[in-house]
Amino acid sequence: MAGPSKSLVLDPALQKYYELNANRYKYFRWTPRHAWFSFLYMALIPGALGYITYKTDGKFELRGKRKGDTIAEY
């Protein structure tokens, strides 16, 4: 039958990784690298995407175009 049994041998390296991952918050420290990645993912990337969407808002009309028509409205 399928499924775990008493003869199942678990990999000690994976068990150590799982334990470390479950307790990651206990070992976290703020470093300049962590601060930079936090700033990058929480401010810089969303800000850049917001700026790009704001600048191109209404510029493209994708509905009702025929073959040979341009996508840009202006």
mmCIF file of N, CA and C in Angstrom:
data_model
loop_
_atom_site.group_PDB
_atom_site.id
_atom_site.type_symbol
_atom_site.label_atom_id
_atom_site.label_comp_id
_atom_site.label_asym_id
_atom_site.label_seq_id
_atom_site.Cartn_x
_atom_site.Cartn_y
_atom_site.Cartn_z
ATOM 1 N N MET A 1 0.820 -1.178 0.000
ATOM 2 C CA MET A 1 0.000 0.000 0.000
ATOM 3 C C MET A 1 0.873 1.254 0.000
ATOM 4 N N ALA A 2 0.295 2.297 -0.521
ATOM 5 C CA ALA A 2 1.021 3.552 -0.583
ATOM 6 C C ALA A 2 0.923 4.284 0.745
ATOM 7 N N GLY A 3 1.846 5.208 0.965
ATOM 8 C CA GLY A 3 1.811 6.025 2.162
ATOM 9 C C GLY A 3 2.991 5.746 3.063
ATOM 10 N N PRO A 4 3.186 6.609 4.045
ATOM 11 C CA PRO A 4 4.338 6.423 4.931
ATOM 12 C C PRO A 4 4.165 5.197 5.822
ATOM 13 N N SER A 5 5.277 4.647 6.172
ATOM 14 C CA SER A 5 5.267 3.508 7.083
ATOM 15 C C SER A 5 6.372 3.710 8.112
ATOM 16 N N LYS A 6 6.545 2.764 9.011
ATOM 17 C CA LYS A 6 7.567 2.895 10.045
ATOM 18 C C LYS A 6 8.966 2.774 9.473
ATOM 19 N N SER A 7 9.077 2.201 8.284
ATOM 20 C CA SER A 7 10.401 2.051 7.690
ATOM 21 C C SER A 7 10.798 3.263 6.848
ATOM 22 N N LEU A 8 9.981 4.299 6.863
ATOM 23 C CA LEU A 8 10.284 5.497 6.099
ATOM 24 C C LEU A 8 11.467 6.235 6.731
ATOM 25 N N VAL A 9 12.506 6.525 5.944
ATOM 26 C CA VAL A 9 13.687 7.228 6.440
ATOM 27 C C VAL A 9 13.639 8.659 5.913
ATOM 28 N N LEU A 10 13.613 9.611 6.833
ATOM 29 C CA LEU A 10 13.559 11.022 6.458
ATOM 30 C C LEU A 10 14.972 11.567 6.310
ATOM 31 N N ASP A 11 15.133 12.461 5.362
ATOM 32 C CA ASP A 11 16.436 13.073 5.118
ATOM 33 C C ASP A 11 16.734 14.090 6.223
ATOM 34 N N PRO A 12 17.828 13.942 6.947
ATOM 35 C CA PRO A 12 18.125 14.879 8.038
ATOM 36 C C PRO A 12 18.349 16.308 7.561
ATOM 37 N N ALA A 13 18.910 16.471 6.374
ATOM 38 C CA ALA A 13 19.136 17.827 5.862
ATOM 39 C C ALA A 13 17.808 18.519 5.582
ATOM 40 N N LEU A 14 16.841 17.791 5.032
ATOM 41 C CA LEU A 14 15.521 18.383 4.783
ATOM 42 C C LEU A 14 14.808 18.693 6.094
ATOM 43 N N GLN A 15 14.935 17.830 7.068
ATOM 44 C CA GLN A 15 14.311 18.085 8.359
ATOM 45 C C GLN A 15 14.901 19.342 9.008
ATOM 46 N N LYS A 16 16.197 19.524 8.898
ATOM 47 C CA LYS A 16 16.849 20.718 9.436
ATOM 48 C C LYS A 16 16.367 21.969 8.701
ATOM 49 N N TYR A 17 16.219 21.865 7.375
ATOM 50 C CA TYR A 17 15.724 22.994 6.581
ATOM 51 C C TYR A 17 14.291 23.348 6.969
ATOM 52 N N TYR A 18 13.440 22.353 7.127
ATOM 53 C CA TYR A 18 12.051 22.601 7.508
ATOM 54 C C TYR A 18 11.971 23.273 8.877
ATOM 55 N N GLU A 19 12.787 22.821 9.797
ATOM 56 C CA GLU A 19 12.799 23.405 11.141
ATOM 57 C C GLU A 19 13.280 24.856 11.098
ATOM 58 N N LEU A 20 14.320 25.115 10.324
ATOM 59 C CA LEU A 20 14.841 26.473 10.197
ATOM 60 C C LEU A 20 13.808 27.384 9.535
ATOM 61 N N ASN A 21 13.129 26.881 8.527
ATOM 62 C CA ASN A 21 12.137 27.680 7.812
ATOM 63 C C ASN A 21 10.947 28.000 8.719
ATOM 64 N N ALA A 22 10.552 27.075 9.557
ATOM 65 C CA ALA A 22 9.428 27.312 10.469
ATOM 66 C C ALA A 22 9.790 28.341 11.530
ATOM 67 N N ASN A 23 11.057 28.427 11.904
ATOM 68 C CA ASN A 23 11.496 29.361 12.944
ATOM 69 C C ASN A 23 12.329 30.510 12.387
ATOM 70 N N ARG A 24 12.086 30.861 11.145
ATOM 71 C CA ARG A 24 12.886 31.895 10.493
ATOM 72 C C ARG A 24 12.795 33.241 11.223
ATOM 73 N N TYR A 25 11.645 33.566 11.749
ATOM 74 C CA TYR A 25 11.469 34.861 12.414
ATOM 75 C C TYR A 25 12.362 34.988 13.655
ATOM 76 N N LYS A 26 12.764 33.882 14.246
ATOM 77 C CA LYS A 26 13.609 33.934 15.431
ATOM 78 C C LYS A 26 15.050 34.325 15.091
ATOM 79 N N TYR A 27 15.462 34.061 13.867
ATOM 80 C CA TYR A 27 16.850 34.281 13.476
ATOM 81 C C TYR A 27 17.041 35.492 12.568
ATOM 82 N N PHE A 28 15.963 36.236 12.307
ATOM 83 C CA PHE A 28 16.046 37.369 11.384
ATOM 84 C C PHE A 28 16.683 38.572 12.073
ATOM 85 N N ARG A 29 17.597 39.243 11.348
ATOM 86 C CA ARG A 29 18.192 40.488 11.815
ATOM 87 C C ARG A 29 18.162 41.485 10.670
ATOM 88 N N TRP A 30 17.914 42.746 10.995
ATOM 89 C CA TRP A 30 17.961 43.780 9.968
ATOM 90 C C TRP A 30 19.415 44.080 9.635
ATOM 91 N N THR A 31 19.730 43.969 8.367
ATOM 92 C CA THR A 31 21.050 44.316 7.863
ATOM 93 C C THR A 31 20.844 45.298 6.724
ATOM 94 N N PRO A 32 21.880 45.954 6.253
ATOM 95 C CA PRO A 32 21.707 46.850 5.107
ATOM 96 C C PRO A 32 21.138 46.120 3.880
ATOM 97 N N ARG A 33 21.514 44.872 3.705
ATOM 98 C CA ARG A 33 20.998 44.102 2.560
ATOM 99 C C ARG A 33 19.494 43.867 2.708
ATOM 100 N N HIS A 34 19.041 43.475 3.908
ATOM 101 C CA HIS A 34 17.617 43.269 4.133
ATOM 102 C C HIS A 34 16.837 44.568 3.972
ATOM 103 N N ALA A 35 17.393 45.660 4.449
ATOM 104 C CA ALA A 35 16.721 46.950 4.322
ATOM 105 C C ALA A 35 16.593 47.347 2.855
ATOM 106 N N TRP A 36 17.633 47.113 2.074
ATOM 107 C CA TRP A 36 17.593 47.454 0.646
ATOM 108 C C TRP A 36 16.550 46.619 -0.086
ATOM 109 N N PHE A 37 16.527 45.311 0.171
ATOM 110 C CA PHE A 37 15.538 44.459 -0.486
ATOM 111 C C PHE A 37 14.119 44.840 -0.076
ATOM 112 N N SER A 38 13.923 45.196 1.178
ATOM 113 C CA SER A 38 12.600 45.622 1.635
ATOM 114 C C SER A 38 12.179 46.903 0.924
ATOM 115 N N PHE A 39 13.077 47.856 0.836
ATOM 116 C CA PHE A 39 12.771 49.099 0.126
ATOM 117 C C PHE A 39 12.484 48.830 -1.343
ATOM 118 N N LEU A 40 13.266 47.965 -1.950
ATOM 119 C CA LEU A 40 13.104 47.649 -3.363
ATOM 120 C C LEU A 40 11.737 47.045 -3.642
ATOM 121 N N TYR A 41 11.345 46.064 -2.861
ATOM 122 C CA TYR A 41 10.094 45.348 -3.119
ATOM 123 C C TYR A 41 8.858 46.067 -2.612
ATOM 124 N N MET A 42 8.997 46.969 -1.640
ATOM 125 C CA MET A 42 7.823 47.646 -1.093
ATOM 126 C C MET A 42 7.652 49.067 -1.605
ATOM 127 N N ALA A 43 8.675 49.677 -2.170
ATOM 128 C CA ALA A 43 8.559 51.068 -2.587
ATOM 129 C C ALA A 43 8.998 51.280 -4.032
ATOM 130 N N LEU A 44 10.164 50.822 -4.383
ATOM 131 C CA LEU A 44 10.731 51.151 -5.689
ATOM 132 C C LEU A 44 9.976 50.475 -6.844
ATOM 133 N N ILE A 45 9.748 49.191 -6.752
ATOM 134 C CA ILE A 45 9.065 48.476 -7.834
ATOM 135 C C ILE A 45 7.605 48.913 -7.964
ATOM 136 N N PRO A 46 6.804 48.957 -6.880
ATOM 137 C CA PRO A 46 5.435 49.457 -7.042
ATOM 138 C C PRO A 46 5.377 50.913 -7.510
ATOM 139 N N GLY A 47 6.326 51.725 -7.044
ATOM 140 C CA GLY A 47 6.357 53.122 -7.487
ATOM 141 C C GLY A 47 6.651 53.241 -8.976
ATOM 142 N N ALA A 48 7.595 52.450 -9.464
ATOM 143 C CA ALA A 48 7.926 52.481 -10.891
ATOM 144 C C ALA A 48 6.750 51.981 -11.732
ATOM 145 N N LEU A 49 6.104 50.917 -11.299
ATOM 146 C CA LEU A 49 4.940 50.415 -12.036
ATOM 147 C C LEU A 49 3.798 51.427 -12.022
ATOM 148 N N GLY A 50 3.580 52.079 -10.878
ATOM 149 C CA GLY A 50 2.542 53.108 -10.796
ATOM 150 C C GLY A 50 2.848 54.283 -11.703
ATOM 151 N N TYR A 51 4.099 54.702 -11.751
ATOM 152 C CA TYR A 51 4.488 55.808 -12.624
ATOM 153 C C TYR A 51 4.261 55.450 -14.091
ATOM 154 N N ILE A 52 4.652 54.260 -14.483
ATOM 155 C CA ILE A 52 4.475 53.827 -15.875
ATOM 156 C C ILE A 52 2.996 53.754 -16.231
ATOM 157 N N THR A 53 2.159 53.200 -15.341
ATOM 158 C CA THR A 53 0.728 53.116 -15.647
ATOM 159 C C THR A 53 0.085 54.496 -15.677
ATOM 160 N N TYR A 54 0.535 55.405 -14.820
ATOM 161 C CA TYR A 54 -0.012 56.755 -14.818
ATOM 162 C C TYR A 54 0.335 57.480 -16.119
ATOM 163 N N LYS A 55 1.570 57.320 -16.591
ATOM 164 C CA LYS A 55 1.993 58.021 -17.802
ATOM 165 C C LYS A 55 1.345 57.452 -19.067
ATOM 166 N N THR A 56 0.981 56.168 -19.066
ATOM 167 C CA THR A 56 0.400 55.561 -20.263
ATOM 168 C C THR A 56 -1.108 55.385 -20.152
ATOM 169 N N ASP A 57 -1.738 55.962 -19.136
ATOM 170 C CA ASP A 57 -3.175 55.815 -18.943
ATOM 171 C C ASP A 57 -3.933 56.484 -20.093
ATOM 172 N N GLY A 58 -4.739 55.718 -20.787
ATOM 173 C CA GLY A 58 -5.535 56.233 -21.892
ATOM 174 C C GLY A 58 -4.792 56.378 -23.196
ATOM 175 N N LYS A 59 -3.551 55.997 -23.240
ATOM 176 C CA LYS A 59 -2.768 56.157 -24.456
ATOM 177 C C LYS A 59 -3.093 55.079 -25.491
ATOM 178 N N PHE A 60 -3.438 53.900 -25.026
ATOM 179 C CA PHE A 60 -3.684 52.785 -25.932
ATOM 180 C C PHE A 60 -5.143 52.361 -25.864
ATOM 181 N N GLU A 61 -5.748 52.182 -27.024
ATOM 182 C CA GLU A 61 -7.116 51.691 -27.122
ATOM 183 C C GLU A 61 -7.055 50.388 -27.907
ATOM 184 N N LEU A 62 -7.245 49.298 -27.215
ATOM 185 C CA LEU A 62 -7.084 47.999 -27.857
ATOM 186 C C LEU A 62 -8.393 47.445 -28.416
ATOM 187 N N ARG A 63 -9.529 48.011 -28.055
ATOM 188 C CA ARG A 63 -10.801 47.526 -28.577
ATOM 189 C C ARG A 63 -11.182 48.277 -29.842
ATOM 190 N N GLY A 64 -11.844 47.592 -30.723
ATOM 191 C CA GLY A 64 -12.372 48.214 -31.918
ATOM 192 C C GLY A 64 -11.337 48.568 -32.965
ATOM 193 N N LYS A 65 -10.204 47.961 -32.914
ATOM 194 C CA LYS A 65 -9.176 48.227 -33.925
ATOM 195 C C LYS A 65 -9.324 47.244 -35.074
ATOM 196 N N ARG A 66 -9.015 47.729 -36.233
ATOM 197 C CA ARG A 66 -9.036 46.876 -37.414
ATOM 198 C C ARG A 66 -7.619 46.669 -37.915
ATOM 199 N N LYS A 67 -7.475 45.769 -38.831
ATOM 200 C CA LYS A 67 -6.162 45.483 -39.380
ATOM 201 C C LYS A 67 -5.614 46.753 -40.041
ATOM 202 N N GLY A 68 -4.407 47.113 -39.664
ATOM 203 C CA GLY A 68 -3.771 48.284 -40.213
ATOM 204 C C GLY A 68 -3.913 49.528 -39.352
ATOM 205 N N ASP A 69 -4.849 49.553 -38.380
ATOM 206 C CA ASP A 69 -4.994 50.701 -37.484
ATOM 207 C C ASP A 69 -3.852 50.696 -36.460
ATOM 208 N N THR A 70 -3.474 51.882 -36.015
ATOM 209 C CA THR A 70 -2.431 51.971 -35.002
ATOM 210 C C THR A 70 -3.058 51.790 -33.626
ATOM 211 N N ILE A 71 -2.260 51.287 -32.686
ATOM 212 C CA ILE A 71 -2.745 51.090 -31.319
ATOM 213 C C ILE A 71 -2.725 52.391 -30.533
ATOM 214 N N ALA A 72 -1.728 53.225 -30.784
ATOM 215 C CA ALA A 72 -1.585 54.473 -30.037
ATOM 216 C C ALA A 72 -2.657 55.472 -30.468
ATOM 217 N N GLU A 73 -3.244 56.145 -29.483
ATOM 218 C CA GLU A 73 -4.283 57.135 -29.786
ATOM 219 C C GLU A 73 -3.690 58.514 -30.056
ATOM 220 N N TYR A 74 -2.547 58.788 -29.483
ATOM 221 C CA TYR A 74 -1.911 60.089 -29.701
ATOM 222 C C TYR A 74 -0.421 59.935 -29.746
#
